[in-house]
Coordinates of N, CA and C in Angstrom, one line a residue:
X1 N -4.9 21.3 -15.4 CA -4.1 20.4 -14.6 C -2.7 21.1 -14.3
X2 N -2.2 21.9 -15.2 CA -1.0 22.5 -15.0 C -1.2 23.9 -14.3
X3 N -2.4 24.5 -14.3 CA -2.6 25.8 -13.7 C -2.4 25.7 -12.2
X4 N -1.8 26.7 -11.7 CA -1.6 26.8 -10.2 C -1.0 25.6 -9.6
X5 N -0.1 24.8 -10.3 CA 0.6 23.7 -9.8 C -0.4 22.6 -9.3
X6 N -1.5 22.4 -9.9 CA -2.5 21.4 -9.4 C -1.8 20.0 -9.5
X7 N -1.1 19.7 -10.5 CA -0.4 18.4 -10.7 C 0.5 18.2 -9.5
X8 N 1.2 19.2 -9.1 CA 2.2 19.1 -8.0 C 1.5 18.8 -6.7
X9 N 0.4 19.6 -6.4 CA -0.3 19.4 -5.2 C -0.9 18.0 -5.1
X10 N -1.5 17.5 -6.2 CA -2.1 16.2 -6.2 C -1.1 15.1 -6.0
X11 N 0.1 15.3 -6.6 CA 1.2 14.3 -6.5 C 1.7 14.3 -5.1
X12 N 1.9 15.4 -4.5 CA 2.3 15.5 -3.1 C 1.3 14.8 -2.1
X13 N 0.1 15.1 -2.4 CA -1.0 14.5 -1.6 C -0.9 12.9 -1.7
X14 N -0.8 12.4 -2.9 CA -0.8 11.0 -3.1 C 0.5 10.4 -2.5
X15 N 1.6 11.1 -2.6 CA 2.8 10.6 -2.0 C 2.8 10.6 -0.5
X16 N 2.1 11.6 0.1 CA 2.0 11.7 1.6 C 1.1 10.6 2.1
X17 N 0.0 10.3 1.3 CA -0.8 9.2 1.7 C -0.1 7.8 1.6
X18 N 0.7 7.7 0.6 CA 1.4 6.4 0.5 C 2.4 6.2 1.7
X19 N 3.1 7.3 2.0 CA 4.0 7.2 3.2 C 3.3 6.9 4.4
X20 N 2.1 7.5 4.6 CA 1.3 7.2 5.8 C 0.8 5.8 5.8
X21 N 0.4 5.3 4.6 CA -0.1 3.9 4.5 C 1.1 2.9 4.8
X22 N 2.2 3.1 4.2 CA 3.4 2.3 4.5 C 3.8 2.2 5.9
X23 N 3.8 3.4 6.5 CA 4.2 3.5 7.9 C 3.2 2.8 8.8
X24 N 1.9 3.0 8.5 CA 0.9 2.3 9.4 C 0.9 0.8 9.2
X25 N 1.0 0.3 8.0 CA 1.0 -1.1 7.8 C 2.3 -1.8 8.4
X26 N 3.4 -1.1 8.3 CA 4.7 -1.6 8.8 C 4.7 -1.9 10.3
X27 N 3.8 -1.2 11.0 CA 3.8 -1.4 12.5 C 3.1 -2.7 12.8
X28 N 2.4 -3.3 11.9 CA 1.6 -4.5 12.2 C 2.4 -5.8 12.2
X29 N 2.1 -6.7 13.1 CA 2.8 -8.0 13.2 C 2.7 -8.8 11.9
X30 N 3.9 -9.2 11.4 CA 3.9 -10.0 10.2 C 3.9 -9.3 8.9
X31 N 3.7 -7.9 8.9 CA 3.7 -7.1 7.7 C 5.0 -6.4 7.6
X32 N 5.5 -6.4 6.3 CA 6.8 -5.7 6.1 C 6.7 -5.0 4.7
X33 N 7.4 -3.9 4.6 CA 7.5 -3.3 3.3 C 8.5 -4.0 2.4
X34 N 8.2 -4.2 1.2 CA 9.1 -4.9 0.3 C 10.2 -4.0 -0.2
X35 N 9.9 -2.7 -0.4 CA 10.8 -1.7 -0.8 C 10.4 -0.4 -0.1
X36 N 11.3 0.6 0.1 CA 11.0 1.9 0.7 C 9.9 2.5 -0.1
X37 N 9.0 3.3 0.5 CA 8.0 4.1 -0.1 C 8.6 5.4 -0.6
X38 N 8.7 5.5 -1.9 CA 9.3 6.7 -2.5 C 8.4 7.5 -3.4
X39 N 7.2 7.1 -3.6 CA 6.2 7.8 -4.4 C 4.8 7.4 -3.9
X40 N 3.9 7.2 -4.8 CA 2.5 6.9 -4.4 C 2.2 5.4 -4.5
X41 N 3.2 4.6 -4.5 CA 3.0 3.1 -4.5 C 3.6 2.5 -3.2
X42 N 2.9 1.6 -2.7 CA 3.4 0.8 -1.5 C 3.5 -0.6 -1.8
X43 N 4.6 -1.2 -1.9 CA 4.8 -2.7 -2.1 C 5.0 -3.3 -0.7
X44 N 4.0 -4.1 -0.3 CA 4.0 -4.6 1.0 C 3.8 -6.1 1.0
X45 N 4.5 -6.8 2.0 CA 4.3 -8.2 2.1 C 3.4 -8.5 3.3
X46 N 2.3 -9.1 3.0 CA 1.2 -9.4 4.0 C 1.2 -10.9 4.3
X47 N 0.9 -11.3 5.5 CA 0.6 -12.7 5.8 C -0.7 -13.0 4.9
X48 N -0.7 -14.2 4.4 CA -1.9 -14.6 3.6 C -3.2 -14.5 4.3
X49 N -3.2 -14.8 5.6 CA -4.5 -14.7 6.3 C -5.0 -13.2 6.4
X50 N -4.0 -12.3 6.6 CA -4.4 -10.9 6.6 C -4.9 -10.4 5.2
X51 N -4.2 -10.9 4.2 CA -4.6 -10.6 2.8 C -6.1 -11.1 2.6
X52 N -6.4 -12.3 3.0 CA -7.8 -12.8 2.9 C -8.8 -12.0 3.7
X53 N -8.4 -11.6 4.9 CA -9.3 -10.8 5.7 C -9.6 -9.4 5.1
X54 N -8.6 -8.8 4.5 CA -8.7 -7.5 3.9 C -9.6 -7.6 2.7
X55 N -9.4 -8.6 1.9 CA -10.2 -8.8 0.7 C -11.6 -9.1 1.0
X56 N -11.8 -9.9 2.1 CA -13.2 -10.2 2.5 C -13.9 -9.0 3.0
X57 N -13.1 -8.0 3.6 CA -13.7 -6.8 4.1 C -14.0 -5.8 3.0
X58 N -13.6 -6.1 1.7 CA -13.9 -5.2 0.6 C -12.7 -4.5 0.0
X59 N -11.5 -4.7 0.6 CA -10.3 -4.0 0.0 C -10.0 -4.6 -1.4
X60 N -9.7 -3.7 -2.3 CA -9.4 -4.1 -3.7 C -8.0 -3.7 -4.0
X61 N -7.2 -4.7 -4.4 CA -5.8 -4.4 -4.8 C -5.3 -5.6 -5.5
X62 N -4.1 -5.5 -6.1 CA -3.6 -6.6 -6.9 C -2.3 -7.2 -6.3
X63 N -2.2 -8.5 -6.4 CA -0.9 -9.1 -6.1 C 0.2 -8.7 -7.0
X64 N 1.4 -8.7 -6.6 CA 2.5 -8.3 -7.4 C 2.8 -9.4 -8.4
X65 N 2.8 -9.0 -9.7 CA 3.1 -10.0 -10.7 C 4.5 -9.9 -11.4
X66 N 5.2 -8.9 -10.9 CA 6.5 -8.6 -11.6 C 7.6 -9.6 -11.1
X67 N 8.7 -9.6 -11.8 CA 9.8 -10.5 -11.5 C 10.6 -10.1 -10.3
X68 N 10.6 -8.8 -10.0 CA 11.4 -8.3 -8.9 C 10.9 -8.9 -7.6
X69 N 11.8 -9.3 -6.8 CA 11.4 -9.8 -5.5 C 12.3 -9.1 -4.4
X70 N 11.7 -8.8 -3.3 CA 12.4 -8.1 -2.2 C 13.6 -8.9 -1.7
X71 N 14.6 -8.1 -1.2 CA 15.8 -8.7 -0.8 C 15.7 -9.9 0.2
X72 N 14.8 -9.8 1.2 CA 14.6 -10.8 2.2 C 13.8 -12.0 1.7
X73 N 13.3 -11.9 0.5 CA 12.5 -13.0 -0.1 C 11.1 -13.0 0.5
X74 N 10.3 -13.9 0.0 CA 8.9 -14.1 0.4 C 8.7 -15.6 0.6
X75 N 8.0 -15.9 1.7 CA 7.6 -17.3 2.0 C 6.2 -17.4 1.2
X76 N 6.3 -17.9 0.0 CA 5.1 -18.0 -0.8 C 3.9 -18.8 -0.2
X77 N 4.2 -19.7 0.7 CA 3.2 -20.5 1.3 C 2.4 -19.7 2.4
X78 N 3.1 -18.7 3.0 CA 2.5 -17.9 4.1 C 2.4 -16.4 3.8
X79 N 2.9 -15.9 2.7 CA 2.9 -14.5 2.5 C 2.5 -14.2 1.1
X80 N 2.1 -12.9 0.9 CA 1.8 -12.4 -0.5 C 2.3 -11.0 -0.6
X81 N 2.9 -10.7 -1.8 CA 3.4 -9.4 -2.1 C 2.3 -8.6 -2.8
X82 N 1.9 -7.5 -2.3 CA 0.8 -6.7 -3.0 C 1.3 -5.3 -3.3
X83 N 0.7 -4.7 -4.2 CA 1.0 -3.3 -4.6 C -0.2 -2.4 -4.3
X84 N 0.0 -1.5 -3.4 CA -1.1 -0.5 -3.1 C -0.7 0.8 -3.7
X85 N -1.7 1.5 -4.3 CA -1.4 2.7 -5.0 C -2.4 3.8 -4.5
X86 N -1.9 4.9 -4.1 CA -2.7 6.1 -3.7 C -2.8 7.1 -4.8
X87 N -3.8 7.9 -4.7 CA -4.0 8.9 -5.8 C -4.2 10.3 -5.2
X88 N -4.1 11.3 -6.0 CA -4.4 12.7 -5.6 C -5.8 12.9 -5.2
X89 N -6.7 12.0 -5.7 CA -8.2 12.1 -5.4 C -8.6 11.4 -4.2
X90 N -7.7 10.6 -3.6 CA -8.0 9.8 -2.5 C -8.1 10.6 -1.2
X91 N -9.0 10.2 -0.3 CA -9.1 10.9 0.9 C -8.3 10.2 2.0
X92 N -7.8 10.9 2.9 CA -7.0 10.3 4.0 C -7.7 9.3 4.8
X93 N -9.0 9.4 4.9 CA -9.8 8.5 5.6 C -9.8 7.1 5.0
X94 N -9.6 7.0 3.7 CA -9.4 5.6 3.1 C -8.2 4.9 3.5
X95 N -7.1 5.7 3.7 CA -5.9 5.1 4.2 C -6.1 4.6 5.7
X96 N -6.7 5.5 6.4 CA -6.9 5.2 7.8 C -7.8 3.9 8.0
X97 N -8.8 3.8 7.2 CA -9.7 2.7 7.2 C -9.0 1.4 6.9
X98 N -8.1 1.4 5.9 CA -7.3 0.2 5.5 C -6.4 -0.2 6.6
X99 N -5.7 0.8 7.2 CA -4.8 0.5 8.3 C -5.6 -0.1 9.5
X100 N -6.7 0.5 9.8 CA -7.5 0.0 10.9 C -8.0 -1.4 10.7
X101 N -8.5 -1.7 9.5 CA -9.0 -3.0 9.1 C -7.9 -4.0 9.2
X102 N -6.7 -3.6 8.8 CA -5.5 -4.6 8.9 C -5.1 -4.8 10.3
X103 N -5.3 -3.8 11.2 CA -4.9 -4.0 12.6 C -5.8 -4.8 13.4
X104 N -7.0 -5.0 12.9 CA -8.0 -5.8 13.7 C -7.6 -7.3 13.7
X105 N -7.6 -7.8 14.9 CA -7.2 -9.3 15.0 C -8.5 -10.1 14.7
X106 N -8.3 -11.3 14.1 CA -9.4 -12.1 13.8 C -10.1 -12.7 15.0

């Protein structure tokens, strides 16, 4: 893992994918980043109907359970805060598929 900076290459890859994911999702109506993307985690606020559509399409992720709340707040009746995590083993196509699935209108 330490040989030839493998750890650094995989971390850079995961961070790049997270930046791509955050940027792609942020362009969608009703979607906003809770905090800036600074590593391989994307905290994003989704409309509840989009969250339901993504989960029905097979997306697997967790709702945010921490106490921290974004500055603008969240309308708990209409929105959900989720944490999406990328990895060094993830393919770029997985990010693209999630963004495309989120962009599809019902």
